[in-house]
Short mmCIF file of C-alpha atoms in Angstrom, two decimals:
data_model
loop_
_atom_site.label_atom_id
_atom_site.label_comp_id
_atom_site.label_asym_id
_atom_site.label_seq_id
_atom_site.Cartn_x
_atom_site.Cartn_y
_atom_site.Cartn_z
CA UNK A 1 -31.29 -10.33 15.03
CA UNK A 2 -32.75 -7.27 13.32
CA UNK A 3 -30.35 -4.40 12.78
CA UNK A 4 -30.73 -0.68 13.37
CA UNK A 5 -33.55 0.72 11.24
CA UNK A 6 -33.67 4.26 9.91
CA UNK A 7 -36.13 6.19 7.79
CA UNK A 8 -36.37 7.84 5.41
CA UNK A 9 -33.32 6.74 3.43
CA UNK A 10 -33.23 9.91 1.35
CA UNK A 11 -34.66 13.38 1.81
CA UNK A 12 -34.40 16.52 -0.29
CA UNK A 13 -35.63 19.79 1.18
CA UNK A 14 -35.17 23.48 0.61
CA UNK A 15 -33.27 25.63 3.07
CA UNK A 16 -35.35 26.95 5.96
CA UNK A 17 -37.67 23.94 5.79
CA UNK A 18 -37.86 21.40 8.59
CA UNK A 19 -37.12 17.67 8.48
CA UNK A 20 -37.26 14.74 10.87
CA UNK A 21 -35.43 11.43 10.90
CA UNK A 22 -36.42 8.28 12.73
CA UNK A 23 -34.31 5.51 14.24
CA UNK A 24 -35.22 2.18 15.79
CA UNK A 25 -32.23 0.59 17.57
CA UNK A 26 -31.47 -3.06 18.10
CA UNK A 27 -33.78 -4.53 20.71
CA UNK A 28 -32.25 -4.33 24.18
CA UNK A 29 -29.61 -1.73 23.31
CA UNK A 30 -29.76 0.97 25.95
CA UNK A 31 -27.44 3.43 24.23
CA UNK A 32 -28.38 5.25 21.04
CA UNK A 33 -26.22 7.66 19.02
CA UNK A 34 -26.88 10.11 16.21
CA UNK A 35 -23.88 10.93 14.00
CA UNK A 36 -23.57 13.42 11.15
CA UNK A 37 -21.33 12.45 8.24
CA UNK A 38 -20.47 15.18 5.74
CA UNK A 39 -19.18 13.99 2.37
CA UNK A 40 -15.52 13.03 2.55
CA UNK A 41 -15.37 13.08 6.34
CA UNK A 42 -15.81 10.58 9.12
CA UNK A 43 -19.01 10.58 11.19
CA UNK A 44 -19.19 13.08 14.05
CA UNK A 45 -21.39 12.57 17.10
CA UNK A 46 -24.39 14.84 17.48
CA UNK A 47 -26.07 13.32 20.52
CA UNK A 48 -25.87 10.22 22.71
CA UNK A 49 -28.77 8.78 24.72
CA UNK A 50 -28.72 6.18 27.43
CA UNK A 51 -32.26 4.84 27.76
CA UNK A 52 -34.32 8.03 27.44
CA UNK A 53 -31.75 10.37 29.01
CA UNK A 54 -29.19 12.49 27.19
CA UNK A 55 -25.58 11.54 27.95
CA UNK A 56 -23.84 14.00 25.63
CA UNK A 57 -25.28 16.66 23.33
CA UNK A 58 -22.33 19.03 23.42
CA UNK A 59 -21.91 18.96 19.63
CA UNK A 60 -25.58 19.32 18.75
CA UNK A 61 -26.42 22.75 17.23
CA UNK A 62 -29.28 23.31 19.61
CA UNK A 63 -30.56 26.42 17.86
CA UNK A 64 -31.79 24.26 14.99
CA UNK A 65 -31.35 20.59 15.93
CA UNK A 66 -33.38 18.66 18.48
CA UNK A 67 -33.61 14.99 19.36
CA UNK A 68 -35.68 12.87 21.64
CA UNK A 69 -35.88 9.26 22.68
CA UNK A 70 -39.25 8.68 24.26
CA UNK A 71 -39.67 5.48 26.25
CA UNK A 72 -36.00 4.68 25.75
CA UNK A 73 -36.46 2.91 22.41
CA UNK A 74 -37.08 4.79 19.15
CA UNK A 75 -35.54 8.18 18.55
CA UNK A 76 -36.22 11.13 16.28
CA UNK A 77 -33.79 13.82 15.15
CA UNK A 78 -35.23 17.08 13.86
CA UNK A 79 -33.72 20.01 12.01
CA UNK A 80 -35.63 23.29 11.93
CA UNK A 81 -34.84 25.38 9.96
CA UNK A 82 -32.40 23.55 7.70
CA UNK A 83 -29.32 25.21 6.23
CA UNK A 84 -27.29 24.26 3.16
CA UNK A 85 -24.44 23.03 5.36
CA UNK A 86 -26.76 20.45 6.95
CA UNK A 87 -26.50 18.36 3.78
CA UNK A 88 -25.00 15.12 5.05
CA UNK A 89 -25.73 11.53 5.93
CA UNK A 90 -27.30 11.12 9.37
CA UNK A 91 -26.35 7.82 10.96
CA UNK A 92 -27.99 6.20 13.94
CA UNK A 93 -26.13 3.62 16.00
CA UNK A 94 -26.88 1.61 19.11
CA UNK A 95 -24.91 -0.39 21.63
CA UNK A 96 -25.22 -2.22 24.89
CA UNK A 97 -24.25 -0.46 28.09
CA UNK A 98 -20.59 -0.24 28.94
CA UNK A 99 -19.33 -3.14 31.01
CA UNK A 100 -16.23 -2.79 33.11
CA UNK A 101 -13.39 -4.72 31.56
CA UNK A 102 -15.50 -5.88 28.66
CA UNK A 103 -15.89 -4.66 25.12
CA UNK A 104 -18.83 -3.10 23.39
CA UNK A 105 -19.59 -2.55 19.77
CA UNK A 106 -21.72 0.01 18.00
CA UNK A 107 -24.09 -1.16 15.31
CA UNK A 108 -24.99 1.32 12.62
CA UNK A 109 -28.11 1.81 10.56
CA UNK A 110 -28.05 2.51 6.80
CA UNK A 111 -28.31 6.26 7.34
CA UNK A 112 -30.49 9.02 5.94
CA UNK A 113 -28.98 11.09 3.15
CA UNK A 114 -30.20 14.69 3.46
CA UNK A 115 -29.80 17.19 0.64
CA UNK A 116 -30.65 20.82 1.39
CA UNK A 117 -31.08 23.01 -1.70
CA UNK B 1 -9.11 15.49 22.75
CA UNK B 2 -8.50 12.44 20.57
CA UNK B 3 -7.68 13.15 16.91
CA UNK B 4 -7.67 10.40 14.31
CA UNK B 5 -5.93 10.61 10.94
CA UNK B 6 -6.09 8.21 8.03
CA UNK B 7 -3.62 8.23 5.17
CA UNK B 8 -3.96 7.95 2.23
CA UNK B 9 -7.38 9.47 1.61
CA UNK B 10 -7.76 7.35 -1.53
CA UNK B 11 -6.01 4.28 -2.88
CA UNK B 12 -6.37 2.39 -6.15
CA UNK B 13 -4.79 -1.04 -6.61
CA UNK B 14 -5.03 -3.90 -9.10
CA UNK B 15 -6.87 -7.03 -8.07
CA UNK B 16 -4.80 -9.57 -6.14
CA UNK B 17 -2.48 -7.04 -4.53
CA UNK B 18 -1.88 -7.01 -0.79
CA UNK B 19 -2.38 -3.58 0.75
CA UNK B 20 -2.11 -1.67 4.01
CA UNK B 21 -4.33 1.12 5.29
CA UNK B 22 -3.04 3.39 8.02
CA UNK B 23 -4.67 5.02 11.03
CA UNK B 24 -2.94 7.25 13.58
CA UNK B 25 -4.26 8.73 16.79
CA UNK B 26 -2.98 11.35 19.20
CA UNK B 27 -3.96 9.98 22.62
CA UNK B 28 -2.45 6.56 23.34
CA UNK B 29 -4.69 5.99 26.39
CA UNK B 30 -7.24 4.11 24.35
CA UNK B 31 -9.81 1.52 25.28
CA UNK B 32 -10.01 -0.21 21.91
CA UNK B 33 -9.91 0.55 18.18
CA UNK B 34 -12.40 -0.42 15.51
CA UNK B 35 -12.12 -0.68 11.76
CA UNK B 36 -15.29 -0.15 9.74
CA UNK B 37 -16.22 -0.54 6.11
CA UNK B 38 -18.67 1.83 4.39
CA UNK B 39 -20.11 1.12 0.95
CA UNK B 40 -21.52 4.04 -1.07
CA UNK B 41 -24.93 5.07 0.25
CA UNK B 42 -24.77 2.55 3.07
CA UNK B 43 -24.15 2.56 6.80
CA UNK B 44 -21.03 1.30 8.57
CA UNK B 45 -20.14 -2.34 8.96
CA UNK B 46 -17.76 -3.27 11.76
CA UNK B 47 -14.82 -5.31 10.47
CA UNK B 48 -12.50 -5.74 13.42
CA UNK B 49 -12.25 -4.55 17.00
CA UNK B 50 -8.89 -4.63 18.78
CA UNK B 51 -8.75 -4.27 22.54
CA UNK B 52 -6.03 -2.06 23.98
CA UNK B 53 -4.32 -5.15 25.42
CA UNK B 54 -4.12 -6.85 22.01
CA UNK B 55 -1.52 -6.38 19.27
CA UNK B 56 -3.55 -7.69 16.38
CA UNK B 57 -6.85 -9.19 15.28
CA UNK B 58 -7.61 -11.28 12.22
CA UNK B 59 -10.75 -12.03 10.24
CA UNK B 60 -10.39 -13.89 6.96
CA UNK B 61 -8.21 -11.84 4.61
CA UNK B 62 -8.15 -8.91 7.03
CA UNK B 63 -5.57 -8.33 9.73
CA UNK B 64 -5.55 -5.29 11.99
CA UNK B 65 -2.59 -4.38 14.19
CA UNK B 66 -2.34 -1.92 17.04
CA UNK B 67 0.72 -0.11 18.42
CA UNK B 68 -0.47 2.12 21.25
CA UNK B 69 2.94 3.56 22.04
CA UNK B 70 3.32 5.00 18.54
CA UNK B 71 -0.37 5.83 18.18
CA UNK B 72 -0.86 3.69 15.08
CA UNK B 73 -3.05 0.96 13.68
CA UNK B 74 -2.87 -0.71 10.30
CA UNK B 75 -5.44 -2.72 8.38
CA UNK B 76 -3.85 -5.29 6.09
CA UNK B 77 -5.97 -6.71 3.27
CA UNK B 78 -4.56 -9.78 1.56
CA UNK B 79 -5.25 -10.72 -2.06
CA UNK B 80 -7.56 -7.78 -2.68
CA UNK B 81 -10.73 -8.24 -4.73
CA UNK B 82 -13.01 -5.77 -6.55
CA UNK B 83 -15.62 -6.46 -3.86
CA UNK B 84 -13.26 -4.91 -1.31
CA UNK B 85 -13.81 -1.52 -2.93
CA UNK B 86 -15.28 0.73 -0.24
CA UNK B 87 -14.29 3.40 2.27
CA UNK B 88 -12.48 2.09 5.34
CA UNK B 89 -12.74 4.03 8.59
CA UNK B 90 -10.99 3.60 11.90
CA UNK B 91 -12.56 4.79 15.13
CA UNK B 92 -11.72 5.00 18.81
CA UNK B 93 -14.02 5.36 21.81
CA UNK B 94 -13.89 8.61 23.72
CA UNK B 95 -13.19 8.87 27.40
CA UNK B 96 -16.14 7.64 29.38
CA UNK B 97 -18.80 10.30 29.60
CA UNK B 98 -20.49 9.02 32.71
CA UNK B 99 -20.17 5.91 34.77
CA UNK B 100 -21.88 2.97 33.14
CA UNK B 101 -22.49 4.58 29.78
CA UNK B 102 -21.07 3.36 26.51
CA UNK B 103 -18.56 5.55 24.74
CA UNK B 104 -19.01 7.62 21.62
CA UNK B 105 -16.61 6.99 18.74
CA UNK B 106 -14.15 9.43 17.19
CA UNK B 107 -13.60 8.60 13.52
CA UNK B 108 -10.90 9.25 11.00
CA UNK B 109 -11.89 10.64 7.59
CA UNK B 110 -11.45 7.27 5.94
CA UNK B 111 -9.50 5.76 3.06
CA UNK B 112 -11.45 5.23 -0.16
CA UNK B 113 -10.20 1.98 -1.68
CA UNK B 114 -10.73 0.98 -5.30
CA UNK B 115 -9.65 -2.48 -6.42
CA UNK B 116 -9.43 -2.68 -10.19
CA UNK B 117 -10.35 -5.95 -11.94
#
């Protein structure tokens, strides 16, 4: 089974530039997550999709960040304009839908390391 | 709001030593708890998932325990090896956002483990 794919793996941009990240989840996984991981911290959720609808984007800085999941499969996360504090690893994860009484597991991609100079 | 703490932030041990990593959480009404491993520049690999009804879970040299009443989980690594060097993160699902959707994870900041040859 192929894992979660992300690209690019690394990106260096100057502040005020824009950048986009791409994620392809595991086939059949309805739920997709974008997490931001700043150095030395645990990942923090930015946005959660179920199919192509947004479940939770309460922690997404909407003045500069946007995300979409067209057709309920691939997703893109965009930052425009970037700030120095956006330097982080951006992780994409996917999971099956929640099942009552069952367990679920999130599968993570390798991440995109963004450096804003 | 669930808060997750991991102590120590960093740990260095000689090869062959048994060790324990700690994770504490503030809200004992949990669904499950996951332990992840993160290698430098890589994504997260799930190690163990403990359901709220379980007390422990084992995989090879790893054993994770869960005590909901005290808000604690431990990850025990037996006979540590240099290949175990990585950052270990614990994570708990949030309260369900909407019926039928999977749950986002709240992470601790991780323990960076170094096993010296």
